[in-house]
mmCIF file with all atom_site columns, C-alpha atoms in Angstrom:
data_model
loop_
_atom_site.group_PDB
_atom_site.id
_atom_site.type_symbol
_atom_site.label_atom_id
_atom_site.label_alt_id
_atom_site.label_comp_id
_atom_site.label_asym_id
_atom_site.label_entity_id
_atom_site.label_seq_id
_atom_site.pdbx_PDB_ins_code
_atom_site.Cartn_x
_atom_site.Cartn_y
_atom_site.Cartn_z
_atom_site.occupancy
_atom_site.B_iso_or_equiv
_atom_site.pdbx_formal_charge
_atom_site.auth_seq_id
_atom_site.auth_comp_id
_atom_site.auth_asym_id
_atom_site.auth_atom_id
_atom_site.pdbx_PDB_model_num
ATOM 1   C CA . MET A 1 1   ? 303.081 -137.218 57.212 1.00 79.00 ? 1   MET A CA 1
ATOM 2   C CA . PRO A 1 2   ? 303.838 -138.812 53.740 1.00 90.00 ? 2   PRO A CA 1
ATOM 3   C CA . GLU A 1 3   ? 306.061 -142.348 53.973 1.00 96.00 ? 3   GLU A CA 1
ATOM 4   C CA . LYS A 1 4   ? 308.193 -143.399 50.793 1.00 98.00 ? 4   LYS A CA 1
ATOM 5   C CA . ILE A 1 5   ? 307.678 -146.855 50.605 1.00 99.00 ? 5   ILE A CA 1
ATOM 6   C CA . LEU A 1 6   ? 309.328 -150.054 49.643 1.00 99.00 ? 6   LEU A CA 1
ATOM 7   C CA . ILE A 1 7   ? 307.294 -152.998 49.275 1.00 99.00 ? 7   ILE A CA 1
ATOM 8   C CA . LEU A 1 8   ? 308.759 -156.738 48.496 1.00 98.00 ? 8   LEU A CA 1
ATOM 9   C CA . ASP A 1 9   ? 306.613 -158.550 47.552 1.00 97.00 ? 9   ASP A CA 1
ATOM 10  C CA . ASP A 1 10  ? 306.278 -161.839 44.814 1.00 95.00 ? 10  ASP A CA 1
ATOM 11  C CA . GLU A 1 11  ? 302.372 -161.609 44.594 1.00 95.00 ? 11  GLU A CA 1
ATOM 12  C CA . LYS A 1 12  ? 300.926 -159.378 42.568 1.00 96.00 ? 12  LYS A CA 1
ATOM 13  C CA . PRO A 1 13  ? 297.784 -158.762 43.735 1.00 96.00 ? 13  PRO A CA 1
ATOM 14  C CA . ILE A 1 14  ? 298.949 -157.828 47.487 1.00 95.00 ? 14  ILE A CA 1
ATOM 15  C CA . LEU A 1 15  ? 301.357 -155.457 45.739 1.00 97.00 ? 15  LEU A CA 1
ATOM 16  C CA . GLU A 1 16  ? 299.097 -153.797 43.774 1.00 97.00 ? 16  GLU A CA 1
ATOM 17  C CA . ILE A 1 17  ? 295.640 -153.715 46.737 1.00 95.00 ? 17  ILE A CA 1
ATOM 18  C CA . MET A 1 18  ? 298.773 -152.595 49.275 1.00 97.00 ? 18  MET A CA 1
ATOM 19  C CA . SER A 1 19  ? 300.455 -149.732 46.640 1.00 98.00 ? 19  SER A CA 1
ATOM 20  C CA . LEU A 1 20  ? 296.747 -148.530 46.012 1.00 97.00 ? 20  LEU A CA 1
ATOM 21  C CA . PHE A 1 21  ? 296.087 -147.851 49.947 1.00 96.00 ? 21  PHE A CA 1
ATOM 22  C CA . LEU A 1 22  ? 299.014 -146.186 50.394 1.00 98.00 ? 22  LEU A CA 1
ATOM 23  C CA . ARG A 1 23  ? 298.718 -144.185 47.386 1.00 98.00 ? 23  ARG A CA 1
ATOM 24  C CA . ARG A 1 24  ? 296.018 -142.677 48.085 1.00 96.00 ? 24  ARG A CA 1
ATOM 25  C CA . LYS A 1 25  ? 296.652 -142.186 51.916 1.00 95.00 ? 25  LYS A CA 1
ATOM 26  C CA . GLY A 1 26  ? 299.755 -139.438 49.970 1.00 97.00 ? 26  GLY A CA 1
ATOM 27  C CA . ASN A 1 27  ? 302.203 -142.075 50.408 1.00 98.00 ? 27  ASN A CA 1
ATOM 28  C CA . GLU A 1 28  ? 305.560 -142.132 47.553 1.00 98.00 ? 28  GLU A CA 1
ATOM 29  C CA . VAL A 1 29  ? 305.313 -145.753 46.376 1.00 99.00 ? 29  VAL A CA 1
ATOM 30  C CA . SER A 1 30  ? 307.060 -148.166 44.831 1.00 99.00 ? 30  SER A CA 1
ATOM 31  C CA . CYS A 1 31  ? 306.967 -151.849 44.681 1.00 99.00 ? 31  CYS A CA 1
ATOM 32  C CA . PHE A 1 32  ? 309.220 -154.269 43.779 1.00 98.00 ? 32  PHE A CA 1
ATOM 33  C CA . SER A 1 33  ? 308.928 -158.542 42.567 1.00 97.00 ? 33  SER A CA 1
ATOM 34  C CA . SER A 1 34  ? 312.677 -159.315 43.715 1.00 96.00 ? 34  SER A CA 1
ATOM 35  C CA . GLY A 1 35  ? 314.621 -158.270 46.493 1.00 96.00 ? 35  GLY A CA 1
ATOM 36  C CA . THR A 1 36  ? 318.183 -157.527 44.285 1.00 95.00 ? 36  THR A CA 1
ATOM 37  C CA . LYS A 1 37  ? 316.182 -154.974 42.577 1.00 97.00 ? 37  LYS A CA 1
ATOM 38  C CA . ALA A 1 38  ? 314.737 -153.548 45.799 1.00 98.00 ? 38  ALA A CA 1
ATOM 39  C CA . LEU A 1 39  ? 317.908 -153.339 47.183 1.00 98.00 ? 39  LEU A CA 1
ATOM 40  C CA . GLU A 1 40  ? 319.170 -152.152 43.944 1.00 98.00 ? 40  GLU A CA 1
ATOM 41  C CA . SER A 1 41  ? 316.404 -149.501 44.597 1.00 98.00 ? 41  SER A CA 1
ATOM 42  C CA . LEU A 1 42  ? 317.186 -148.216 48.392 1.00 99.00 ? 42  LEU A CA 1
ATOM 43  C CA . ARG A 1 43  ? 320.697 -148.041 47.209 1.00 98.00 ? 43  ARG A CA 1
ATOM 44  C CA . HIS A 1 44  ? 319.422 -145.982 45.289 1.00 98.00 ? 44  HIS A CA 1
ATOM 45  C CA . GLU A 1 45  ? 316.873 -143.662 45.882 1.00 98.00 ? 45  GLU A CA 1
ATOM 46  C CA . SER A 1 46  ? 319.238 -142.542 49.081 1.00 98.00 ? 46  SER A CA 1
ATOM 47  C CA . GLU A 1 47  ? 322.880 -141.622 47.918 1.00 98.00 ? 47  GLU A CA 1
ATOM 48  C CA . ALA A 1 48  ? 320.509 -139.523 45.067 1.00 98.00 ? 48  ALA A CA 1
ATOM 49  C CA . GLY A 1 49  ? 318.979 -137.825 48.873 1.00 97.00 ? 49  GLY A CA 1
ATOM 50  C CA . VAL A 1 50  ? 315.303 -139.366 48.547 1.00 98.00 ? 50  VAL A CA 1
ATOM 51  C CA . PRO A 1 51  ? 315.044 -141.871 50.977 1.00 98.00 ? 51  PRO A CA 1
ATOM 52  C CA . TYR A 1 52  ? 312.803 -144.652 51.659 1.00 99.00 ? 52  TYR A CA 1
ATOM 53  C CA . THR A 1 53  ? 310.959 -144.006 55.530 1.00 98.00 ? 53  THR A CA 1
ATOM 54  C CA . VAL A 1 54  ? 309.432 -147.689 55.665 1.00 98.00 ? 54  VAL A CA 1
ATOM 55  C CA . ALA A 1 55  ? 310.181 -151.059 53.574 1.00 99.00 ? 55  ALA A CA 1
ATOM 56  C CA . ILE A 1 56  ? 307.291 -153.368 53.187 1.00 98.00 ? 56  ILE A CA 1
ATOM 57  C CA . LEU A 1 57  ? 309.119 -157.085 52.030 1.00 98.00 ? 57  LEU A CA 1
ATOM 58  C CA . ASP A 1 58  ? 307.789 -160.526 52.828 1.00 96.00 ? 58  ASP A CA 1
ATOM 59  C CA . VAL A 1 59  ? 308.988 -163.035 54.270 1.00 93.00 ? 59  VAL A CA 1
ATOM 60  C CA . SER A 1 60  ? 309.794 -165.227 50.882 1.00 90.00 ? 60  SER A CA 1
ATOM 61  C CA . ILE A 1 61  ? 310.811 -164.403 47.648 1.00 91.00 ? 61  ILE A CA 1
ATOM 62  C CA . PRO A 1 62  ? 310.577 -167.802 45.078 1.00 89.00 ? 62  PRO A CA 1
ATOM 63  C CA . GLY A 1 63  ? 313.857 -167.679 43.950 1.00 89.00 ? 63  GLY A CA 1
ATOM 64  C CA . ASP A 1 64  ? 315.484 -164.215 45.602 1.00 92.00 ? 64  ASP A CA 1
ATOM 65  C CA . ARG A 1 65  ? 316.344 -162.858 48.779 1.00 91.00 ? 65  ARG A CA 1
ATOM 66  C CA . GLY A 1 66  ? 313.399 -162.039 50.955 1.00 91.00 ? 66  GLY A CA 1
ATOM 67  C CA . ALA A 1 67  ? 312.802 -159.630 54.016 1.00 94.00 ? 67  ALA A CA 1
ATOM 68  C CA . ARG A 1 68  ? 316.062 -161.960 56.669 1.00 91.00 ? 68  ARG A CA 1
ATOM 69  C CA . GLU A 1 69  ? 317.920 -161.757 54.640 1.00 94.00 ? 69  GLU A CA 1
ATOM 70  C CA . LEU A 1 70  ? 317.702 -157.537 53.124 1.00 97.00 ? 70  LEU A CA 1
ATOM 71  C CA . VAL A 1 71  ? 317.315 -156.108 56.121 1.00 97.00 ? 71  VAL A CA 1
ATOM 72  C CA . GLY A 1 72  ? 320.685 -155.520 57.533 1.00 96.00 ? 72  GLY A CA 1
ATOM 73  C CA . PRO A 1 73  ? 321.985 -154.766 54.383 1.00 98.00 ? 73  PRO A CA 1
ATOM 74  C CA . MET A 1 74  ? 318.795 -152.554 53.933 1.00 98.00 ? 74  MET A CA 1
ATOM 75  C CA . LYS A 1 75  ? 320.289 -151.418 56.974 1.00 97.00 ? 75  LYS A CA 1
ATOM 76  C CA . GLU A 1 76  ? 323.092 -150.120 56.269 1.00 98.00 ? 76  GLU A CA 1
ATOM 77  C CA . ILE A 1 77  ? 322.081 -148.214 53.263 1.00 98.00 ? 77  ILE A CA 1
ATOM 78  C CA . ASN A 1 78  ? 320.018 -147.536 55.109 1.00 98.00 ? 78  ASN A CA 1
ATOM 79  C CA . PRO A 1 79  ? 320.270 -146.941 58.947 1.00 97.00 ? 79  PRO A CA 1
ATOM 80  C CA . ASP A 1 80  ? 316.634 -145.227 59.194 1.00 97.00 ? 80  ASP A CA 1
ATOM 81  C CA . LEU A 1 81  ? 315.117 -146.917 57.560 1.00 98.00 ? 81  LEU A CA 1
ATOM 82  C CA . ARG A 1 82  ? 312.061 -148.840 59.396 1.00 98.00 ? 82  ARG A CA 1
ATOM 83  C CA . VAL A 1 83  ? 311.452 -153.522 57.976 1.00 98.00 ? 83  VAL A CA 1
ATOM 84  C CA . ILE A 1 84  ? 308.310 -153.941 58.532 1.00 98.00 ? 84  ILE A CA 1
ATOM 85  C CA . ILE A 1 85  ? 308.650 -158.086 58.050 1.00 96.00 ? 85  ILE A CA 1
ATOM 86  C CA . SER A 1 86  ? 305.812 -159.623 56.324 1.00 96.00 ? 86  SER A CA 1
ATOM 87  C CA . SER A 1 87  ? 303.651 -163.449 56.174 1.00 93.00 ? 87  SER A CA 1
ATOM 88  C CA . GLY A 1 88  ? 301.156 -165.559 55.741 1.00 86.00 ? 88  GLY A CA 1
ATOM 89  C CA . ASP A 1 89  ? 302.888 -168.066 58.199 1.00 79.00 ? 89  ASP A CA 1
ATOM 90  C CA . SER A 1 90  ? 302.288 -167.897 61.887 1.00 66.00 ? 90  SER A CA 1
ATOM 91  C CA . VAL A 1 91  ? 305.033 -169.950 62.538 1.00 62.00 ? 91  VAL A CA 1
ATOM 92  C CA . GLU A 1 92  ? 307.010 -167.204 61.400 1.00 69.00 ? 92  GLU A CA 1
ATOM 93  C CA . GLY A 1 93  ? 309.119 -166.343 64.771 1.00 80.00 ? 93  GLY A CA 1
ATOM 94  C CA . ALA A 1 94  ? 310.600 -162.414 63.162 1.00 83.00 ? 94  ALA A CA 1
ATOM 95  C CA . MET A 1 95  ? 306.103 -162.023 63.002 1.00 86.00 ? 95  MET A CA 1
ATOM 96  C CA . GLU A 1 96  ? 306.625 -162.704 66.574 1.00 86.00 ? 96  GLU A CA 1
ATOM 97  C CA . ASN A 1 97  ? 309.441 -161.131 67.717 1.00 89.00 ? 97  ASN A CA 1
ATOM 98  C CA . PRO A 1 98  ? 309.948 -158.920 64.602 1.00 93.00 ? 98  PRO A CA 1
ATOM 99  C CA . SER A 1 99  ? 313.069 -156.348 67.300 1.00 92.00 ? 99  SER A CA 1
ATOM 100 C CA . PHE A 1 100 ? 314.452 -159.399 67.475 1.00 92.00 ? 100 PHE A CA 1
ATOM 101 C CA . TYR A 1 101 ? 315.416 -159.698 63.732 1.00 92.00 ? 101 TYR A CA 1
ATOM 102 C CA . GLY A 1 102 ? 316.378 -157.244 63.278 1.00 94.00 ? 102 GLY A CA 1
ATOM 103 C CA . PHE A 1 103 ? 312.394 -155.984 61.793 1.00 96.00 ? 103 PHE A CA 1
ATOM 104 C CA . SER A 1 104 ? 310.209 -152.474 63.686 1.00 97.00 ? 104 SER A CA 1
ATOM 105 C CA . ALA A 1 105 ? 306.900 -154.297 62.970 1.00 96.00 ? 105 ALA A CA 1
ATOM 106 C CA . SER A 1 106 ? 304.923 -157.202 61.867 1.00 95.00 ? 106 SER A CA 1
ATOM 107 C CA . LEU A 1 107 ? 302.495 -157.590 59.124 1.00 96.00 ? 107 LEU A CA 1
ATOM 108 C CA . LYS A 1 108 ? 300.436 -160.464 59.442 1.00 94.00 ? 108 LYS A CA 1
ATOM 109 C CA . LYS A 1 109 ? 298.543 -161.540 55.588 1.00 92.00 ? 109 LYS A CA 1
ATOM 110 C CA . PRO A 1 110 ? 296.039 -161.431 55.395 1.00 92.00 ? 110 PRO A CA 1
ATOM 111 C CA . PHE A 1 111 ? 295.818 -157.967 55.919 1.00 94.00 ? 111 PHE A CA 1
ATOM 112 C CA . ARG A 1 112 ? 293.143 -155.208 56.316 1.00 94.00 ? 112 ARG A CA 1
ATOM 113 C CA . ALA A 1 113 ? 294.211 -151.903 55.502 1.00 93.00 ? 113 ALA A CA 1
ATOM 114 C CA . ALA A 1 114 ? 293.752 -150.740 58.850 1.00 95.00 ? 114 ALA A CA 1
ATOM 115 C CA . ASP A 1 115 ? 296.972 -153.457 59.718 1.00 97.00 ? 115 ASP A CA 1
ATOM 116 C CA . ILE A 1 116 ? 298.356 -152.142 57.228 1.00 96.00 ? 116 ILE A CA 1
ATOM 117 C CA . ASP A 1 117 ? 298.009 -148.282 58.397 1.00 95.00 ? 117 ASP A CA 1
ATOM 118 C CA . LYS A 1 118 ? 298.898 -150.462 62.275 1.00 97.00 ? 118 LYS A CA 1
ATOM 119 C CA . SER A 1 119 ? 301.765 -151.416 60.696 1.00 97.00 ? 119 SER A CA 1
ATOM 120 C CA . ILE A 1 120 ? 303.544 -148.713 59.744 1.00 97.00 ? 120 ILE A CA 1
ATOM 121 C CA . GLU A 1 121 ? 302.678 -146.832 62.695 1.00 96.00 ? 121 GLU A CA 1
ATOM 122 C CA . GLU A 1 122 ? 304.544 -149.460 64.664 1.00 96.00 ? 122 GLU A CA 1
ATOM 123 C CA . ALA A 1 123 ? 306.907 -148.723 62.853 1.00 96.00 ? 123 ALA A CA 1
ATOM 124 C CA . LYS A 1 124 ? 307.520 -145.009 63.475 1.00 92.00 ? 124 LYS A CA 1
ATOM 125 C CA . ASN A 1 125 ? 307.165 -145.404 67.123 1.00 91.00 ? 125 ASN A CA 1
ATOM 126 C CA . ASP A 1 126 ? 310.415 -148.344 66.871 1.00 80.00 ? 126 ASP A CA 1
#
C-alpha cells in the first residue's frame, strides 16, 4: 500500500534521490530542508484529515531543528506517524537504538534503494 511520506534533509541531492525512488514506488512524497516547514506541513495535513504515515528525518539540519528536536512534536500531532531517523554519523546513539529515542527505525547514509525499503518496512512493523 502506498505511503504518504515526509522527508526532511538539508542536502538537496538526498531529497531528490529519495523522492524519485519513493514516488516510483507509488508513494506520495513531500520534501523539506527546514524542520519548521516540515512540522507546519505535518500539522496542516493532519488537520486536513490526510496525515503523513511515514517521516524520514535527517538527524541535523544546520540552523534549524533536526530529527531529535522534531520527533516529539511530530508524534504529538500525529501519534500514528512512523518516524525514521537518518544520518551518516555512525556514532549517533539514535541510529543504533532508534526506539529508545522515539523513532521507529533508522536509515544510515549512504544508502541504497533497498535500505530505504527496509527502514520503511521496519518502521511500519514498529
